[in-house]
Coordinates of C-alpha atoms in Angstrom, one line a residue:
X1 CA 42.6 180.1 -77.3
X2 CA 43.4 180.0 -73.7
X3 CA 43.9 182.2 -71.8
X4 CA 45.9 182.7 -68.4
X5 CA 44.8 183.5 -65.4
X6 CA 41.4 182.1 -66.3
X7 CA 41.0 180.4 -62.9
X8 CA 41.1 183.6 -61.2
X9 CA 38.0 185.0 -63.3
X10 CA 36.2 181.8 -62.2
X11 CA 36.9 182.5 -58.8
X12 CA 35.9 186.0 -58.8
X13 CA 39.0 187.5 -57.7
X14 CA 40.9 188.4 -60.3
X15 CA 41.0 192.5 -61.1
X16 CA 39.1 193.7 -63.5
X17 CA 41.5 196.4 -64.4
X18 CA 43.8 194.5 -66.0
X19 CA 43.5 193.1 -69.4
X20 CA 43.7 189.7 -70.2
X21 CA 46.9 188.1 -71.2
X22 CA 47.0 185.8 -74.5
X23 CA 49.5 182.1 -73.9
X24 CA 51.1 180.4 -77.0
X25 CA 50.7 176.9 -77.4
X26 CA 55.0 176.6 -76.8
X27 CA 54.6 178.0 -73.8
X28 CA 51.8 176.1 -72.9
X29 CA 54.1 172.9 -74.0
X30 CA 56.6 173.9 -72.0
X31 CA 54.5 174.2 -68.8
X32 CA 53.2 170.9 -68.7
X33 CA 56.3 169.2 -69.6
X34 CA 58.0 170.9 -66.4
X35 CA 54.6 169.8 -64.6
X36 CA 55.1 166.1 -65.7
X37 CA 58.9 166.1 -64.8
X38 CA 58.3 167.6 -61.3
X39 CA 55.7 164.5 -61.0
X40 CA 58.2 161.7 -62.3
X41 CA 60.5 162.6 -59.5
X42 CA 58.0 163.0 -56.7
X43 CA 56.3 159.1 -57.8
X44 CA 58.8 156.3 -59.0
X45 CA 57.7 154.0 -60.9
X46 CA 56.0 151.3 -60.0
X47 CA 58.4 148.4 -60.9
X48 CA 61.1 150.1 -59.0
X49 CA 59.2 149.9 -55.6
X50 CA 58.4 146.0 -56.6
X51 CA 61.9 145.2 -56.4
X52 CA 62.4 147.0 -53.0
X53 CA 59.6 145.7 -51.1
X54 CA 60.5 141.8 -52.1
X55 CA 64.5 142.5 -50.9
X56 CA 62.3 143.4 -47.4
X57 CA 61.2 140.4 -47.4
X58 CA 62.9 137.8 -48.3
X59 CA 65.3 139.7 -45.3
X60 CA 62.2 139.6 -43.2
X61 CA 61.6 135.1 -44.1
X62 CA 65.8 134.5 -43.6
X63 CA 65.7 136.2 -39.7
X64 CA 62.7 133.9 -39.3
X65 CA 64.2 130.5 -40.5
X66 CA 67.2 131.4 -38.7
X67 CA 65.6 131.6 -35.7
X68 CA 62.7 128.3 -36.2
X69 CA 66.4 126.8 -36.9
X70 CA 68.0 127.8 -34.0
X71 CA 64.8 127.1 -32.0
X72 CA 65.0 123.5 -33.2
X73 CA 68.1 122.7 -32.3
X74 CA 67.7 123.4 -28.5
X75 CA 65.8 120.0 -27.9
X76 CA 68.8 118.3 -29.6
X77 CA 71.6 120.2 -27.5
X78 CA 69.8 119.3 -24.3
X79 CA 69.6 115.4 -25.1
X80 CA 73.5 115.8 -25.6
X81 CA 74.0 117.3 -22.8
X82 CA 71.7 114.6 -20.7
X83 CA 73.6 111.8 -22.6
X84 CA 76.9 113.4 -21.5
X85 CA 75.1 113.5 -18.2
X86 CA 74.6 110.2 -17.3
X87 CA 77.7 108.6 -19.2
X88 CA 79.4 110.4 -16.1
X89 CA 76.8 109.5 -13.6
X90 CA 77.1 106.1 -14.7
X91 CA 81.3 106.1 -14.5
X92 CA 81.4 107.8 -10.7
X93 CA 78.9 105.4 -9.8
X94 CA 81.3 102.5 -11.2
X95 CA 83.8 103.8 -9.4
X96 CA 82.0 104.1 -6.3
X97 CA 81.0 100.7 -6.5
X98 CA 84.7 99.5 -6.6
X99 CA 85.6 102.1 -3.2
X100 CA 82.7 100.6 -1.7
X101 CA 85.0 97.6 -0.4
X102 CA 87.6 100.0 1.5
X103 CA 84.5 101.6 2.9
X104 CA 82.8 97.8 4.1
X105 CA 86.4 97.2 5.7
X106 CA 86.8 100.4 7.4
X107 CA 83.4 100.3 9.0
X108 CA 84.1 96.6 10.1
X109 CA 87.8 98.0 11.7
X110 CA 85.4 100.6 13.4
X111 CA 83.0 98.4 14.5
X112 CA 85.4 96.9 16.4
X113 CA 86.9 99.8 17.8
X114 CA 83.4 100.7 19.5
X115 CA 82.9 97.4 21.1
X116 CA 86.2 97.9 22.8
X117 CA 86.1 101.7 23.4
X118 CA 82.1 101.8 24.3
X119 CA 80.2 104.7 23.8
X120 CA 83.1 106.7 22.4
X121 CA 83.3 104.6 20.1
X122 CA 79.8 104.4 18.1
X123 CA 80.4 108.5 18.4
X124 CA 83.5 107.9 16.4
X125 CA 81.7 105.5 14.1
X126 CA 78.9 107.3 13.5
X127 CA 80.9 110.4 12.6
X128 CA 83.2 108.5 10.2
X129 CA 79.8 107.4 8.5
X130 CA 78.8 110.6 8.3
X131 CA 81.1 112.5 6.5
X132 CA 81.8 109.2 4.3
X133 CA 78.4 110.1 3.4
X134 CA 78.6 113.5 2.8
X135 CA 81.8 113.4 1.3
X136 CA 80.2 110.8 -1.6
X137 CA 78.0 113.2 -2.6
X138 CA 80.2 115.9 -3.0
X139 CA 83.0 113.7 -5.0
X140 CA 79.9 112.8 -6.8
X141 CA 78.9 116.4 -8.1
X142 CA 82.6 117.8 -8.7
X143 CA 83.5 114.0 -10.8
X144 CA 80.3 115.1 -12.9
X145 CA 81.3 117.9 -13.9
X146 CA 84.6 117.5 -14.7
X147 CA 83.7 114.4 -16.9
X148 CA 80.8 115.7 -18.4
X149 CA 83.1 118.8 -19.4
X150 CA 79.8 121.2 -20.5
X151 CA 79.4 125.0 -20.1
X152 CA 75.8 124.0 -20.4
X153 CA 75.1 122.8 -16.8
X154 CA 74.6 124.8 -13.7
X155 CA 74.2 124.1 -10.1
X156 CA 75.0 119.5 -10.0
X157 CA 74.1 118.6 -6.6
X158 CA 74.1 115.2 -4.9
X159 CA 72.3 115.9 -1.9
X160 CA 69.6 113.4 -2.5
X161 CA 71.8 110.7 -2.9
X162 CA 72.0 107.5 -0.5
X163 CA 75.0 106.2 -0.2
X164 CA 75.2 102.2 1.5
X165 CA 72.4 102.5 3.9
X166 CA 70.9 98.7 3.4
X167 CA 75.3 98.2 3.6
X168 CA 75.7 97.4 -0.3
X169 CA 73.5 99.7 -2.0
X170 CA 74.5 102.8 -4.2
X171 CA 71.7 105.0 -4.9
X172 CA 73.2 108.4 -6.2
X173 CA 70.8 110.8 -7.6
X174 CA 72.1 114.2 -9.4
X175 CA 69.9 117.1 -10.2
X176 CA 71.0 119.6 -12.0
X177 CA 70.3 122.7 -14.7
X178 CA 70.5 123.2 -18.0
X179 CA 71.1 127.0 -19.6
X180 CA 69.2 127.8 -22.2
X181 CA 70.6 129.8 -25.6
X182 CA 67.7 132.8 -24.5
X183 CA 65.5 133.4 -21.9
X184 CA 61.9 131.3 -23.0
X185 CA 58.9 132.6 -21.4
X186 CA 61.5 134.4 -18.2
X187 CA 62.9 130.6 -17.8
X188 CA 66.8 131.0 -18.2
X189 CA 67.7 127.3 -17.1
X190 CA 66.2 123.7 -17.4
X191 CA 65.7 121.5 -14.3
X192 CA 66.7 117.8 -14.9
X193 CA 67.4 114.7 -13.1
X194 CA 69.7 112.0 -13.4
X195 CA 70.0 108.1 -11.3
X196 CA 72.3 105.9 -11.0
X197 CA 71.4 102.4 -9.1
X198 CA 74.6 100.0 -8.0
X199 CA 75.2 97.3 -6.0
X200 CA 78.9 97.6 -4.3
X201 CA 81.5 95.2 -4.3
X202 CA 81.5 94.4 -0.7
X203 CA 82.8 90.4 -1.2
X204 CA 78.7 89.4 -0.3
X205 CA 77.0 86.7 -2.1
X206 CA 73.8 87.4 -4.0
X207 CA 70.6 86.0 -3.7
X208 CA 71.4 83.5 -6.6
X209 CA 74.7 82.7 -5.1
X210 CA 73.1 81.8 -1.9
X211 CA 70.3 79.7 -3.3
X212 CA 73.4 78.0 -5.6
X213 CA 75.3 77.0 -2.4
X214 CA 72.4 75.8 -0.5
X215 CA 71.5 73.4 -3.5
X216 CA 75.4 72.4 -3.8
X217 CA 75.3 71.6 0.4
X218 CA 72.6 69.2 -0.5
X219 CA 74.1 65.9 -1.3
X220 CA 73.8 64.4 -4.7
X221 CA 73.4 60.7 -6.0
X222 CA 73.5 59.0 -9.1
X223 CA 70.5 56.7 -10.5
X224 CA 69.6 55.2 -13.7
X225 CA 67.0 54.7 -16.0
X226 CA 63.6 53.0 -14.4
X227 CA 66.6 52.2 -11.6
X228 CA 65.1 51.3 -8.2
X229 CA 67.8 52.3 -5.7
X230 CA 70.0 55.5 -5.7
X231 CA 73.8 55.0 -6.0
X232 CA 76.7 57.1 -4.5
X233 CA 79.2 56.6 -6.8
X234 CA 78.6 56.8 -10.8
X235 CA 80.8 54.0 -11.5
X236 CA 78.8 51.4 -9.4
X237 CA 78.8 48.0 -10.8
X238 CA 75.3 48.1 -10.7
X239 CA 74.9 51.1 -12.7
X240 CA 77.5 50.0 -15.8
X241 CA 76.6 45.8 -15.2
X242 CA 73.2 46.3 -16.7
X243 CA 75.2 47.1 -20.0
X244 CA 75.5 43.9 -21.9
X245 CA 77.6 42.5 -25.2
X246 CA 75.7 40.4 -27.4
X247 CA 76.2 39.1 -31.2
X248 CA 74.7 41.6 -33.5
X249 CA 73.3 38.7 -35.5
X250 CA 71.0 37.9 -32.5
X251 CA 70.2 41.5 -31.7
X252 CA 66.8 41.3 -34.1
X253 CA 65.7 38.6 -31.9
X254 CA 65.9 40.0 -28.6
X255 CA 63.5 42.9 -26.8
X256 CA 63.7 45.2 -23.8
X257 CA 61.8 45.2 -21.0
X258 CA 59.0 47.1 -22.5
X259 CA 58.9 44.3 -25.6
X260 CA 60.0 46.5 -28.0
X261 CA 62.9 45.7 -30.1
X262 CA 66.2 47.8 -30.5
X263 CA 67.4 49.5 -33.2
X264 CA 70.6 51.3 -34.4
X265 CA 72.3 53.9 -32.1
X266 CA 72.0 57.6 -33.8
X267 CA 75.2 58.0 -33.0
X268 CA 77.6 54.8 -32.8
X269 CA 75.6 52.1 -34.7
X270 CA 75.1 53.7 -38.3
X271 CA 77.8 51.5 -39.9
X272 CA 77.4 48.2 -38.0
X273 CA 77.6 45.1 -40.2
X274 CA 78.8 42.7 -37.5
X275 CA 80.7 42.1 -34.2
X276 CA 79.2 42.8 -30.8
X277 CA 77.0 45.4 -29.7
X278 CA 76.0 46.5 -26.3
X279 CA 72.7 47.0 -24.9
X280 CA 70.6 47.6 -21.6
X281 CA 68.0 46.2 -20.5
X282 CA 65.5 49.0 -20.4
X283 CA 67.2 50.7 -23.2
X284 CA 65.6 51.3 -26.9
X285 CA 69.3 51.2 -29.1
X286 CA 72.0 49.1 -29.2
X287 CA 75.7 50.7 -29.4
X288 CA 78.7 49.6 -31.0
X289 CA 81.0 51.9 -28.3
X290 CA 80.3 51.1 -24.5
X291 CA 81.7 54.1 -23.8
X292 CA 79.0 55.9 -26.2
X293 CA 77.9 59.4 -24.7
X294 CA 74.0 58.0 -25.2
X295 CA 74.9 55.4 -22.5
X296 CA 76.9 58.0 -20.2
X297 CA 73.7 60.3 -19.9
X298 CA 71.8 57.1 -19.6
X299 CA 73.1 57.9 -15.7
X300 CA 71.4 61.2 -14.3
X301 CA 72.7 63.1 -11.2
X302 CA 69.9 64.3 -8.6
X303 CA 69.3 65.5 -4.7
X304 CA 68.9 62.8 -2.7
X305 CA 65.8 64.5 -0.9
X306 CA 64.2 63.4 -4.4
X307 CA 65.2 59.5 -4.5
X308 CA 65.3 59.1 -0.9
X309 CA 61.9 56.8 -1.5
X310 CA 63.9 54.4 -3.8
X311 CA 66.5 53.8 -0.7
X312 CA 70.7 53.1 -0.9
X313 CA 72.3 51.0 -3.4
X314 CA 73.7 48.2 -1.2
X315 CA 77.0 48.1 -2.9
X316 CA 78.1 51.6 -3.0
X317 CA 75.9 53.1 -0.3
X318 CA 75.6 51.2 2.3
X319 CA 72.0 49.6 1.5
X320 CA 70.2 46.1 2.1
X321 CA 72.1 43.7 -0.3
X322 CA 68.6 41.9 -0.5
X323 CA 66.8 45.1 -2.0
X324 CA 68.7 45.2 -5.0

């Protein structure tokens, strides 16, 4: 039977005066059941802490993918914001473009003001060009930002902008910042740059232009097919006489100049059965319309730097009558 207080004994420190003291097995019972109680509530159970530690974390994983999401999303702001950007850069240059002209006539009104008032008057024209200048660029940074209408963007400047210094070029160039959401490695702000390359309307011709009018000043002459003089006018005799109307019944009979014989025009002699038909000497078809469009582009229009070997046409320009 046990006995209590036997740990004491063991230990050597119990008194031996006093007698030993018998426990019944109920009140042993109700020891331990106390004891187990008194554990229950100092260790849950282990399912209980399960549950708690996965609500940590599944909190933990949505402040994470709520941030990668937001983290993701910066790249895409700041491509709106560029696009934004230089949809405005692009309009104020545009419009630029279009004052130009006021600017080219101003400057020429100057211009002459200086060479009557002398030295006076290349001061005054050099300060009007001046603050043109500067005044470009700072209607260029405030028209940004008022179209591109963004809380984003910080500090637009214009200063490295060129504004007409070849006299019809518009060169504006636009830096400017970007806030960022947070602070990313101590960087608050993104630098970026923006161009915008324009050609103002200042009534000058172009380099095609130029090259167009110096081929139209060159003058230009008609000649025909394996023709041997250059004609002025496109209706010269000599140019249409070579056209000829014969019997289509003798038109299997008859040849070119290269021996060959003609056949059917693809476009007007499909559906001949008879009549006459009209051919050229150094032609390959015969036609039943003179007036066929094969026959018109039979005559070609050139420079007459590239005929002037073959010579004039005596009738129409002027040439030796015994040459043609």
């Amino acid at each position: 039977m046990p006995f209590f207080g036997m740990n004491r004994i063991q230990n050597h420190s119990c008194d031996k005066k006093k007698p030993l003291q018998v426990i019944s097995p109920r009140t042993l019972f109700f020891y331990f059941s106390r004891k187990r109680a008194l554990l229950s509530a100092s260790f849950p159970a282990v399912n209980r802490g399960a549950d708690g530690s996965m609500t940590v974390e599944a909190a933990m994983c949505l402040t994470l993918f709520l941030f990668m999401t937001v983290i993701l999303m910066i790249p895409m702001k700041i491509m709106n914001t560029e696009r934004k950007m230089q949809a405005a850069l692009e309009a104020v240059g545009e419009d630029m473009a279009q004052y130009a002209y006021l600017t080219d006539q101003a400057d020429s009104g100057l211009k002459g003001e200086a060479a009557n008032t002398g030295q006076a008057g290349e001061y005054l024209l050099q300060a009007a060009c001046y603050f043109a200048e500067k005044g470009a660029k700072i209607y260029t940074a405030e028209k940004i930002r008022e179209k591109a209408d963004t809380d984003a963007v910080v500090k637009i400047s214009a200063a490295g902008s060129s504004i007409l210094e070849d006299g019809i070029t518009i060169d504006l160039i636009v830096e400017y910042e970007i806030r960022l959401p947070f602070p990313i490695f101590r960087m608050d702000t993104l630098k970026r740059q923006l161009r915008c390359c324009r050609r103002a309307w200042v009534g000058k011709s172009g380099d095609r232009g130029d090259e167009i009018r110096r081929e139209e000043k060159g003058k230009m002459v008609y000649i025909g097919k394996d023709s041997i003089r250059y004609h002025e006018s496109r209706t010269c005799h000599y140019l249409f006489n070579d056209i000829s109307g014969v019997d289509f019944g003798r038109i299997g009979s008859m040849r070119n100049r290269s021996g060959s014989k003609y056949r059917p025009c693809s476009i007007c002699g499909r559906n001949i059965t008879g009549g006459t038909v009209y051919i050229m000497p150094s032609g390959e078809s015969y036609h039943s319309d003179k007036s066929c469009r094969a026959i018109t582009a039979y005559v070609q229009s050139v420079p007459v730097e590239s005929v002037e070997s073959l010579g004039p046409c005596s009738y129409c320009s002027g040439g030796s009558k015994n040459d043609d």
